[in-house]
Coordinates of C-alpha atoms and ligand atoms in Angstrom, one line a residue:
M19 CA 58.2 78.0 102.1
S20 CA 57.2 79.5 98.8
T21 CA 58.0 83.1 98.0
V22 CA 55.4 85.5 99.3
R23 CA 53.3 86.9 96.5
V24 CA 50.5 89.4 97.2
R25 CA 48.2 91.3 94.9
F26 CA 46.1 94.4 94.7
A27 CA 43.2 93.7 92.4
P28 CA 41.2 96.8 91.7
S29 CA 38.4 97.2 89.2
P30 CA 39.1 100.3 87.1
T31 CA 35.7 102.0 87.9
G32 CA 36.7 105.4 89.2
G33 CA 38.7 107.3 91.7
L34 CA 40.9 105.4 94.2
H35 CA 39.4 105.5 97.7
L36 CA 41.8 105.9 100.6
G37 CA 40.7 102.5 101.8
G38 CA 42.0 101.1 98.5
V39 CA 45.3 102.8 99.0
R40 CA 45.5 101.3 102.5
T41 CA 44.9 97.8 101.0
V42 CA 47.8 98.6 98.6
L43 CA 50.0 99.7 101.4
Y44 CA 49.4 96.6 103.6
N45 CA 50.0 94.4 100.6
Y46 CA 53.2 96.3 99.8
L47 CA 54.5 96.3 103.4
F48 CA 53.9 92.6 103.7
A49 CA 55.6 91.8 100.4
R50 CA 58.7 94.0 101.3
Q51 CA 58.9 92.5 104.8
H52 CA 59.0 89.0 103.5
G53 CA 61.2 89.7 100.5
G54 CA 58.2 88.8 98.3
Q55 CA 56.5 90.3 95.3
F56 CA 53.6 92.8 95.1
I57 CA 51.4 92.5 92.0
L58 CA 48.9 94.9 90.5
R59 CA 46.1 93.1 88.7
I60 CA 43.4 95.0 86.9
E61 CA 40.0 93.3 87.4
D62 CA 38.2 94.6 84.4
T63 CA 35.9 91.8 83.5
D64 CA 32.7 93.8 84.2
Q65 CA 32.8 95.8 81.0
T66 CA 29.6 97.7 81.9
R67 CA 31.5 99.3 84.8
F68 CA 34.7 100.0 82.9
V69 CA 35.8 103.6 83.0
P70 CA 38.4 104.9 80.6
G71 CA 41.4 106.4 82.3
A72 CA 40.8 104.7 85.6
E73 CA 43.6 102.1 85.2
Q74 CA 46.2 104.8 84.4
Y75 CA 44.9 106.8 87.3
I76 CA 45.4 103.8 89.7
Q77 CA 49.0 103.4 88.5
D78 CA 49.6 107.1 89.0
C79 CA 48.2 107.0 92.5
L80 CA 50.5 104.1 93.4
A81 CA 53.5 105.9 91.9
W82 CA 52.7 109.0 93.9
C83 CA 52.6 107.0 97.1
G84 CA 55.8 105.2 96.2
L85 CA 54.1 101.9 96.3
I86 CA 55.4 100.5 93.0
P87 CA 54.3 97.0 92.0
D88 CA 56.8 94.4 91.0
E89 CA 54.4 93.1 88.4
S90 CA 51.6 95.0 86.7
P91 CA 50.1 95.8 83.3
A92 CA 52.6 98.6 82.9
H93 CA 55.7 96.7 84.2
G94 CA 54.9 93.2 82.9
G95 CA 56.1 90.1 84.7
N96 CA 56.2 86.3 84.3
Y97 CA 52.5 85.8 85.1
G98 CA 50.8 88.2 82.7
P99 CA 48.7 89.5 81.2
Y100 CA 47.8 91.4 84.3
R101 CA 44.5 92.7 82.9
Q102 CA 41.7 90.2 83.3
S103 CA 40.0 91.3 80.1
E104 CA 43.1 90.1 78.2
R105 CA 42.9 86.7 79.9
K106 CA 39.4 85.9 78.8
A107 CA 40.2 82.6 77.1
I108 CA 41.8 81.2 80.3
Y109 CA 38.7 80.9 82.3
L110 CA 36.2 78.9 80.2
P111 CA 37.9 75.5 80.8
Y112 CA 37.7 76.0 84.5
A113 CA 34.0 76.8 84.4
Q114 CA 33.4 73.8 82.2
Q115 CA 35.4 71.6 84.6
L116 CA 33.0 72.7 87.4
V117 CA 30.0 71.9 85.3
A118 CA 31.4 68.5 84.5
A119 CA 31.9 67.8 88.2
G120 CA 28.3 68.9 89.0
Q121 CA 29.6 71.9 91.0
A122 CA 28.2 74.4 88.5
Y123 CA 25.5 74.4 85.9
Y124 CA 24.3 76.1 82.7
A125 CA 21.6 78.7 83.1
F126 CA 19.6 79.8 80.1
D127 CA 17.3 82.3 81.8
T128 CA 17.0 85.5 79.7
P129 CA 17.6 88.9 81.3
E130 CA 13.8 89.5 80.8
E131 CA 12.9 86.3 82.6
L132 CA 15.1 87.1 85.5
E133 CA 13.7 90.6 85.7
A134 CA 10.2 89.3 85.8
K135 CA 11.1 86.9 88.5
R136 CA 12.7 89.6 90.6
K137 CA 9.6 91.7 90.2
A138 CA 7.3 88.9 91.2
V139 CA 9.3 87.6 94.2
P140 CA 10.6 90.2 96.6
N141 CA 14.3 89.6 97.5
F142 CA 14.5 86.9 94.9
Q143 CA 17.7 84.9 95.1
Y144 CA 18.9 82.4 92.5
S145 CA 19.8 79.7 95.0
H146 CA 19.2 76.1 96.2
A147 CA 15.6 77.2 97.1
T148 CA 14.7 78.5 93.7
R149 CA 17.1 76.9 91.1
M150 CA 14.6 74.1 90.3
E151 CA 12.1 76.7 89.1
M152 CA 14.5 78.2 86.6
N153 CA 15.7 77.5 83.1
N154 CA 18.9 75.7 83.8
S155 CA 20.6 72.4 83.1
L156 CA 19.7 71.1 86.6
R157 CA 16.0 71.3 85.8
L158 CA 16.0 70.8 82.0
G159 CA 18.1 67.7 82.1
E160 CA 21.0 66.6 79.9
A161 CA 19.2 66.1 76.6
V162 CA 17.5 69.5 76.5
T163 CA 20.6 71.2 77.8
K164 CA 22.7 69.6 75.0
E165 CA 20.2 70.8 72.4
L166 CA 20.2 74.3 73.7
L167 CA 23.9 74.4 73.8
E168 CA 24.2 73.1 70.2
K169 CA 21.8 75.9 69.1
N170 CA 24.1 78.4 70.8
T171 CA 21.4 79.5 73.2
P172 CA 22.8 82.3 75.3
H173 CA 23.6 81.1 78.7
V174 CA 25.7 81.7 81.8
I175 CA 27.4 79.3 84.1
R176 CA 26.5 79.4 87.8
I177 CA 28.1 77.9 90.8
K178 CA 25.8 75.3 92.6
M179 CA 26.1 76.4 96.2
P180 CA 25.9 73.3 98.4
E181 CA 22.9 73.0 100.7
N182 CA 24.2 71.6 103.9
E183 CA 27.8 72.7 104.1
T184 CA 29.6 75.0 106.5
V185 CA 32.5 76.8 104.7
T186 CA 35.3 77.6 107.1
F187 CA 38.6 79.4 106.6
T188 CA 41.2 81.1 108.8
D189 CA 41.5 84.9 108.3
M190 CA 44.8 86.4 109.4
I191 CA 42.9 89.2 111.2
R192 CA 39.6 87.5 112.2
G193 CA 40.7 84.0 113.0
E194 CA 38.3 81.2 112.0
V195 CA 35.4 82.4 110.0
S196 CA 32.4 80.2 109.1
F197 CA 29.6 80.5 106.7
N198 CA 26.5 78.5 105.9
A199 CA 27.1 77.9 102.2
S200 CA 23.3 77.8 101.4
Q201 CA 22.9 81.4 102.5
S202 CA 24.8 82.5 99.4
D203 CA 23.2 82.6 96.0
D204 CA 24.3 80.7 93.0
K205 CA 26.7 83.3 91.7
V206 CA 27.3 83.6 87.9
L207 CA 30.8 82.5 87.2
L208 CA 30.9 82.9 83.4
K209 CA 28.8 85.4 81.6
A210 CA 27.0 84.9 78.3
D211 CA 29.9 86.5 76.4
Q212 CA 32.2 83.9 78.1
M213 CA 33.8 86.6 80.1
P214 CA 34.3 85.4 83.7
T215 CA 32.8 87.3 86.6
Y216 CA 35.0 88.6 89.3
H217 CA 34.3 85.4 91.5
L218 CA 35.8 83.0 89.0
A219 CA 38.5 85.3 87.7
V220 CA 39.8 86.2 91.2
V221 CA 40.3 82.5 92.1
V222 CA 41.7 81.3 88.9
D223 CA 44.2 84.3 88.7
D224 CA 45.2 84.0 92.3
F225 CA 46.1 80.4 91.6
L226 CA 47.8 81.0 88.2
M227 CA 49.7 84.0 89.6
K228 CA 50.8 81.9 92.6
I229 CA 49.4 84.4 95.1
T230 CA 50.2 83.3 98.7
H231 CA 48.3 85.9 100.7
A232 CA 45.2 87.8 99.6
F233 CA 44.4 91.0 101.5
R234 CA 41.3 93.0 100.6
G235 CA 38.6 95.1 102.2
E236 CA 36.1 93.7 104.6
E237 CA 33.3 94.3 102.1
W238 CA 34.5 91.2 100.3
L239 CA 34.0 88.9 103.3
P240 CA 30.5 87.8 102.1
S241 CA 32.0 86.6 98.9
A242 CA 34.6 84.5 100.7
P243 CA 32.5 81.3 100.9
V244 CA 32.1 81.3 97.1
H245 CA 35.8 81.8 96.7
V246 CA 36.7 79.1 99.2
L247 CA 34.4 76.6 97.5
L248 CA 36.0 77.4 94.1
W249 CA 39.4 76.9 95.5
K250 CA 38.3 73.6 97.0
Y251 CA 36.7 72.4 93.7
L252 CA 39.4 73.7 91.3
F253 CA 42.8 73.6 93.0
G254 CA 42.5 72.2 96.5
L255 CA 42.3 74.1 99.8
D256 CA 46.0 73.5 100.5
K257 CA 46.8 75.8 97.6
M258 CA 44.5 78.6 98.7
P259 CA 46.2 81.9 99.7
Q260 CA 45.9 83.1 103.3
W261 CA 43.2 85.6 103.5
A262 CA 43.0 88.8 105.5
H263 CA 39.9 91.0 105.3
L264 CA 40.9 94.5 106.3
P265 CA 38.6 96.6 108.5
L266 CA 36.5 99.3 107.0
I267 CA 37.5 102.9 107.1
L268 CA 34.4 104.6 108.7
K269 CA 32.9 108.0 108.4
P270 CA 34.0 110.5 111.1
D271 CA 30.4 111.0 112.2
G272 CA 27.9 108.2 112.6
N273 CA 28.4 104.7 111.4
G274 CA 29.2 103.1 108.1
K275 CA 31.9 103.1 105.5
L276 CA 33.5 106.5 104.6
S277 CA 32.2 107.4 101.2
K278 CA 33.1 110.1 98.6
R279 CA 29.8 111.8 99.5
D280 CA 31.0 112.1 103.2
G281 CA 34.1 113.7 101.9
D282 CA 32.1 116.2 99.8
R283 CA 29.8 116.8 102.7
L284 CA 32.5 117.4 105.3
G285 CA 35.0 119.1 103.0
F286 CA 37.9 116.6 102.8
P287 CA 39.2 114.3 100.1
V288 CA 38.5 110.6 100.0
F289 CA 40.4 109.8 96.8
A290 CA 44.2 109.6 96.6
M291 CA 44.5 112.0 93.7
N292 CA 42.2 114.4 91.8
W293 CA 39.7 112.4 89.8
T294 CA 37.6 113.6 86.9
D295 CA 34.7 111.3 86.0
P296 CA 34.9 111.0 82.2
K297 CA 31.2 110.6 81.8
T298 CA 29.8 113.4 84.0
G299 CA 32.9 115.6 84.1
E300 CA 32.5 115.8 87.8
Q301 CA 35.8 116.6 89.6
T302 CA 36.8 115.1 92.9
K303 CA 39.7 116.4 94.9
G304 CA 42.5 114.2 96.0
F305 CA 44.9 114.1 98.9
K306 CA 47.8 114.9 96.6
E307 CA 46.4 118.0 95.2
M308 CA 45.1 119.1 98.5
G309 CA 48.7 119.3 99.6
F310 CA 49.5 116.0 101.3
L311 CA 52.9 114.5 101.2
P312 CA 53.1 110.8 100.2
A313 CA 55.0 110.1 103.4
A314 CA 52.2 111.5 105.5
F315 CA 49.5 109.9 103.4
T316 CA 51.0 106.4 103.8
N317 CA 51.8 107.0 107.4
L318 CA 48.2 108.0 108.3
L319 CA 46.7 105.2 106.2
A320 CA 48.9 102.6 108.0
M321 CA 47.6 103.9 111.3
L322 CA 43.9 103.5 110.2
G323 CA 43.6 100.0 111.5
W324 CA 47.0 99.2 112.8
N325 CA 49.6 100.2 115.5
D326 CA 52.8 98.7 116.7
G327 CA 51.6 98.4 120.3
T328 CA 53.4 101.5 121.5
E329 CA 52.5 105.2 121.5
Q330 CA 54.5 105.8 118.3
E331 CA 52.5 107.4 115.5
L332 CA 55.1 108.6 113.0
F333 CA 56.5 105.9 110.8
S334 CA 58.4 106.2 107.6
L335 CA 57.7 103.7 104.9
E336 CA 60.9 101.9 105.7
E337 CA 60.0 101.7 109.3
L338 CA 56.6 100.4 108.5
V339 CA 58.2 97.7 106.4
Q340 CA 60.1 96.7 109.6
K341 CA 57.3 96.9 112.1
F342 CA 54.0 96.2 110.3
S343 CA 52.3 92.9 111.1
M344 CA 48.9 91.7 109.9
E345 CA 48.3 90.2 113.3
R346 CA 48.2 93.6 114.8
V347 CA 45.5 94.9 112.4
H348 CA 42.3 95.6 114.2
K349 CA 39.1 93.7 113.5
G350 CA 36.9 96.8 114.1
G351 CA 36.6 99.6 111.6
A352 CA 38.7 102.8 112.0
K353 CA 37.0 106.2 112.1
F354 CA 38.6 108.7 109.7
D355 CA 39.6 111.9 111.3
F356 CA 40.7 114.7 108.9
E357 CA 42.2 116.9 111.6
K358 CA 44.4 114.0 112.6
A359 CA 45.3 113.4 108.9
K360 CA 46.4 117.0 108.7
W361 CA 48.4 116.6 111.9
Y362 CA 50.4 113.8 110.2
N363 CA 51.0 116.0 107.2
H364 CA 52.2 118.9 109.3
E365 CA 54.6 116.6 111.1
W366 CA 56.0 115.3 107.8
I367 CA 56.3 118.8 106.4
K368 CA 58.4 119.7 109.4
R369 CA 60.7 116.8 108.7
L370 CA 61.0 117.8 105.0
G371 CA 64.1 119.6 103.7
V372 CA 63.7 122.9 101.9
E373 CA 64.2 121.1 98.6
G374 CA 61.2 118.9 99.4
M375 CA 59.0 122.0 99.1
R376 CA 60.7 123.8 96.3
Q377 CA 58.5 122.4 93.5
V378 CA 55.2 123.1 95.3
A379 CA 56.5 126.6 96.1
A380 CA 57.5 127.2 92.5
S381 CA 54.2 126.1 91.1
Q382 CA 52.2 128.2 93.6
L383 CA 54.4 131.3 92.8
Q384 CA 53.8 130.7 89.1
E385 CA 50.1 130.5 89.7
H386 CA 50.2 133.9 91.3
G387 CA 52.4 135.4 88.5
I388 CA 55.5 135.7 90.7
A389 CA 59.0 135.3 89.3
A390 CA 61.4 135.0 92.3
E391 CA 65.1 134.1 92.5
A392 CA 65.6 130.5 93.7
D393 CA 67.8 131.6 96.5
Y394 CA 65.2 134.0 97.8
T395 CA 62.5 131.4 97.5
N396 CA 64.6 128.9 99.4
K397 CA 65.0 131.4 102.3
V398 CA 61.3 131.9 102.4
I399 CA 60.6 128.2 102.4
A400 CA 63.0 127.7 105.3
L401 CA 61.0 130.3 107.3
V402 CA 57.5 129.3 106.5
K403 CA 57.7 125.5 105.9
D404 CA 56.9 124.5 109.5
R405 CA 53.9 126.8 109.5
C406 CA 52.2 124.8 106.7
T407 CA 49.8 122.1 107.5
L408 CA 49.2 121.4 103.8
L409 CA 51.8 122.0 101.1
T410 CA 49.2 124.2 99.5
D411 CA 49.3 126.6 102.5
F412 CA 52.7 127.8 101.2
W413 CA 51.2 130.8 99.3
Q414 CA 49.0 131.9 102.2
E415 CA 51.9 131.7 104.6
S416 CA 54.4 133.4 102.4
K417 CA 52.8 135.8 100.0
F418 CA 54.0 138.9 101.9
F419 CA 57.5 137.9 101.0
F420 CA 56.6 138.2 97.3
E421 CA 54.3 141.2 97.2
T422 CA 53.8 144.2 99.4
P423 CA 50.8 143.8 101.7
A424 CA 47.6 144.8 100.0
Q425 CA 46.1 145.8 103.3
Y426 CA 47.4 146.5 106.8
D427 CA 45.7 145.5 110.0
L428 CA 45.5 149.1 111.2
P429 CA 42.9 148.6 113.9
S430 CA 45.4 146.6 115.9
V431 CA 48.0 149.3 115.8
Q432 CA 46.2 152.6 115.3
P433 CA 44.5 153.0 118.7
K434 CA 47.8 152.8 120.6
W435 CA 49.9 154.7 118.1
N436 CA 51.4 157.9 119.5
D437 CA 54.2 160.4 118.9
K438 CA 56.6 158.4 121.0
K439 CA 56.2 155.4 118.8
Q440 CA 56.3 157.6 115.7
Q441 CA 59.6 159.0 116.8
F442 CA 60.9 155.5 117.6
F443 CA 60.2 154.3 114.1
V444 CA 61.7 157.5 112.5
E445 CA 64.9 156.7 114.3
I446 CA 64.8 153.0 113.6
I447 CA 64.6 153.8 109.9
R448 CA 67.7 156.0 110.2
Q449 CA 69.5 153.3 112.2
F450 CA 68.5 150.5 109.7
E451 CA 69.7 152.6 106.8
L452 CA 73.2 152.8 108.4
M453 CA 73.4 149.1 109.1
Q454 CA 76.2 147.3 107.4
F455 CA 75.2 143.8 108.0
W456 CA 71.6 142.9 107.4
N457 CA 70.8 139.8 109.4
A458 CA 68.2 138.9 112.0
T459 CA 70.6 138.9 115.0
D460 CA 71.9 142.4 114.3
L461 CA 68.5 143.8 113.5
E462 CA 67.1 142.5 116.7
K463 CA 70.0 144.0 118.6
E464 CA 69.6 147.4 117.0
F465 CA 65.9 147.4 117.6
K466 CA 66.2 146.4 121.2
E467 CA 68.8 149.0 121.9
M468 CA 66.6 151.7 120.4
M469 CA 63.7 150.4 122.5
A470 CA 65.8 150.9 125.6
V471 CA 66.7 154.4 124.6
H472 CA 63.1 155.3 124.0
E473 CA 62.0 153.5 127.1
L474 CA 59.6 151.4 125.1
K475 CA 58.6 147.8 125.8
P476 CA 58.6 145.0 123.2
G477 CA 54.8 144.9 123.4
D478 CA 54.7 148.6 122.2
V479 CA 56.7 148.3 119.0
L480 CA 57.1 144.7 117.9
L481 CA 53.5 144.2 116.9
P482 CA 53.5 147.5 114.8
L483 CA 56.7 146.3 113.1
R484 CA 55.1 143.0 112.3
V485 CA 52.0 144.6 110.8
M486 CA 54.3 146.9 108.8
L487 CA 56.1 144.0 107.2
V488 CA 53.4 141.4 107.0
G489 CA 50.2 143.4 106.8
G490 CA 48.7 141.3 109.7
K491 CA 49.6 139.7 113.0
S492 CA 50.8 136.3 111.6
G493 CA 54.1 135.0 110.3
P494 CA 57.4 133.7 111.5
A495 CA 59.8 135.6 113.8
V496 CA 59.7 139.3 112.8
F497 CA 63.5 139.9 112.5
D498 CA 63.8 136.8 110.3
I499 CA 61.2 138.3 108.1
A500 CA 63.0 141.6 107.9
A501 CA 66.3 139.8 107.2
V502 CA 64.8 138.0 104.2
L503 CA 62.9 141.0 102.9
G504 CA 66.1 143.0 102.8
K505 CA 67.0 146.5 103.9
E506 CA 65.3 148.4 101.1
E507 CA 62.0 146.6 101.2
T508 CA 61.9 146.6 105.1
I509 CA 62.4 150.3 105.3
A510 CA 59.9 150.9 102.4
R511 CA 57.3 149.0 104.2
I512 CA 57.8 150.7 107.6
K513 CA 57.6 154.1 105.8
A514 CA 54.4 153.1 103.9
M515 CA 52.5 152.1 107.0
M516 CA 53.8 155.1 109.0
K517 CA 52.3 157.3 106.3
L518 CA 49.0 155.5 106.6
L519 CA 49.0 155.9 110.4
Q520 CA 49.7 159.6 110.0
L521 CA 46.9 160.0 107.5
Q522 CA 44.5 158.3 110.0
K523 CA 45.2 160.8 112.7
Ligands
LIG8 N1 38.2 93.4 92.1 C1 38.0 93.5 93.5 C2 37.9 95.0 93.9 O1 37.6 95.7 93.1 C3 39.1 92.8 94.3 C4 38.7 92.1 95.5 C5 39.8 91.1 95.9 O2 40.9 91.6 96.2 O3 39.6 90.0 95.9 O4 38.2 95.4 95.0

């Protein structure tokens, strides 16, 4: 059995959709599982769609996810170059071989002629039904074709799709798939500038790079008959990789593929990382910058179309490598659910050590002009980490540790404030001042003893204490907060709010 070799073959045309990352992930898992190689190949033959920066961005996204290719434009490898535009000279002989065998032909139709035809004939297809009306070697004959070629007349090479042939292949997810070849048009294989189209390049490169399995999105299924025929004509079907067409990721509401527009409309990211369109300057938010952990992102993507047959939902990348199987990938599309995506992230944040959040915390503090001791920040992280659904929630969840509350939720304390409570807090301040050890356990003990003395219930004084320290009703356990804030700050905050309560009287 030959070594498993799989590839992710994106066109560098913009941001990387989460469906693309899922394709990367499934390729990666399959390669790791079989001790094979995972290749990144940049399919940039369509120069009109080329977007500067997009290739680097793809590599950055893969690096962020921890899905590093074994061979790629950046890392090299034995089967390079890994950018199709740098392989231009490779494809022409294959196209010529197809022409010589009568499986492809030269077409001299100018863009204007094609445009006129499309205007005149609704849904015009360059196919078996129309090819004999066009300016190509099939209609013009050998002598005219030769003359035109000698005069360097601009031309393309098109595949001649057979008329009465059923093309069949076995998809690892869908089983046997059949197409009537004549339903597909005569796709261009080589353009006038001798650059191949995707269809020719993908087949030639999968062959030359010894790809054994080709996994890609379902949207490529209609192109499969063209590819299967090219394999048959050029290299033999026994050499063809095993295909798997991965189910679409669907919009949460309604039907159809999840698009960037759906993300904008519903307020969630669709790209892996922030993407700025170099032409329009338009910025699109990514999962990374929104505060997702790579472990959560890969976990949630794995589950969009696959499960291991049990109820288990949380899988590390290593575990996915063990358990993933293409046979268990669903045929039907998977609806994207952002709330569920956040649930995964929250679960992974809970599993994260304090150090896993330190960098995010540091950059958020810096953003707010806060310079805090690392030790203090670590204590805060330990307390608030599990309350964050997104890494970017850190500031919102922790700001009261770094600056005194700008506002207090007085309405939830004021109406029930009385002299008894006032007296209690006057004495608790005195008691706190005397405390030798400042930790949550001792603070709670002191506080409860004082409550008993004053015949107050927890409900009477715990909420006011929380509002004094936090400004509002949220946050982790209140004595943990006081312990981290320290004696001086805790007492200062209690006093500050008591003053406000007095003033309101
Ligand atoms: N270049 C195609 C894309 O942009 C690759 C499809 C395939 O994997 O064959 O997705």
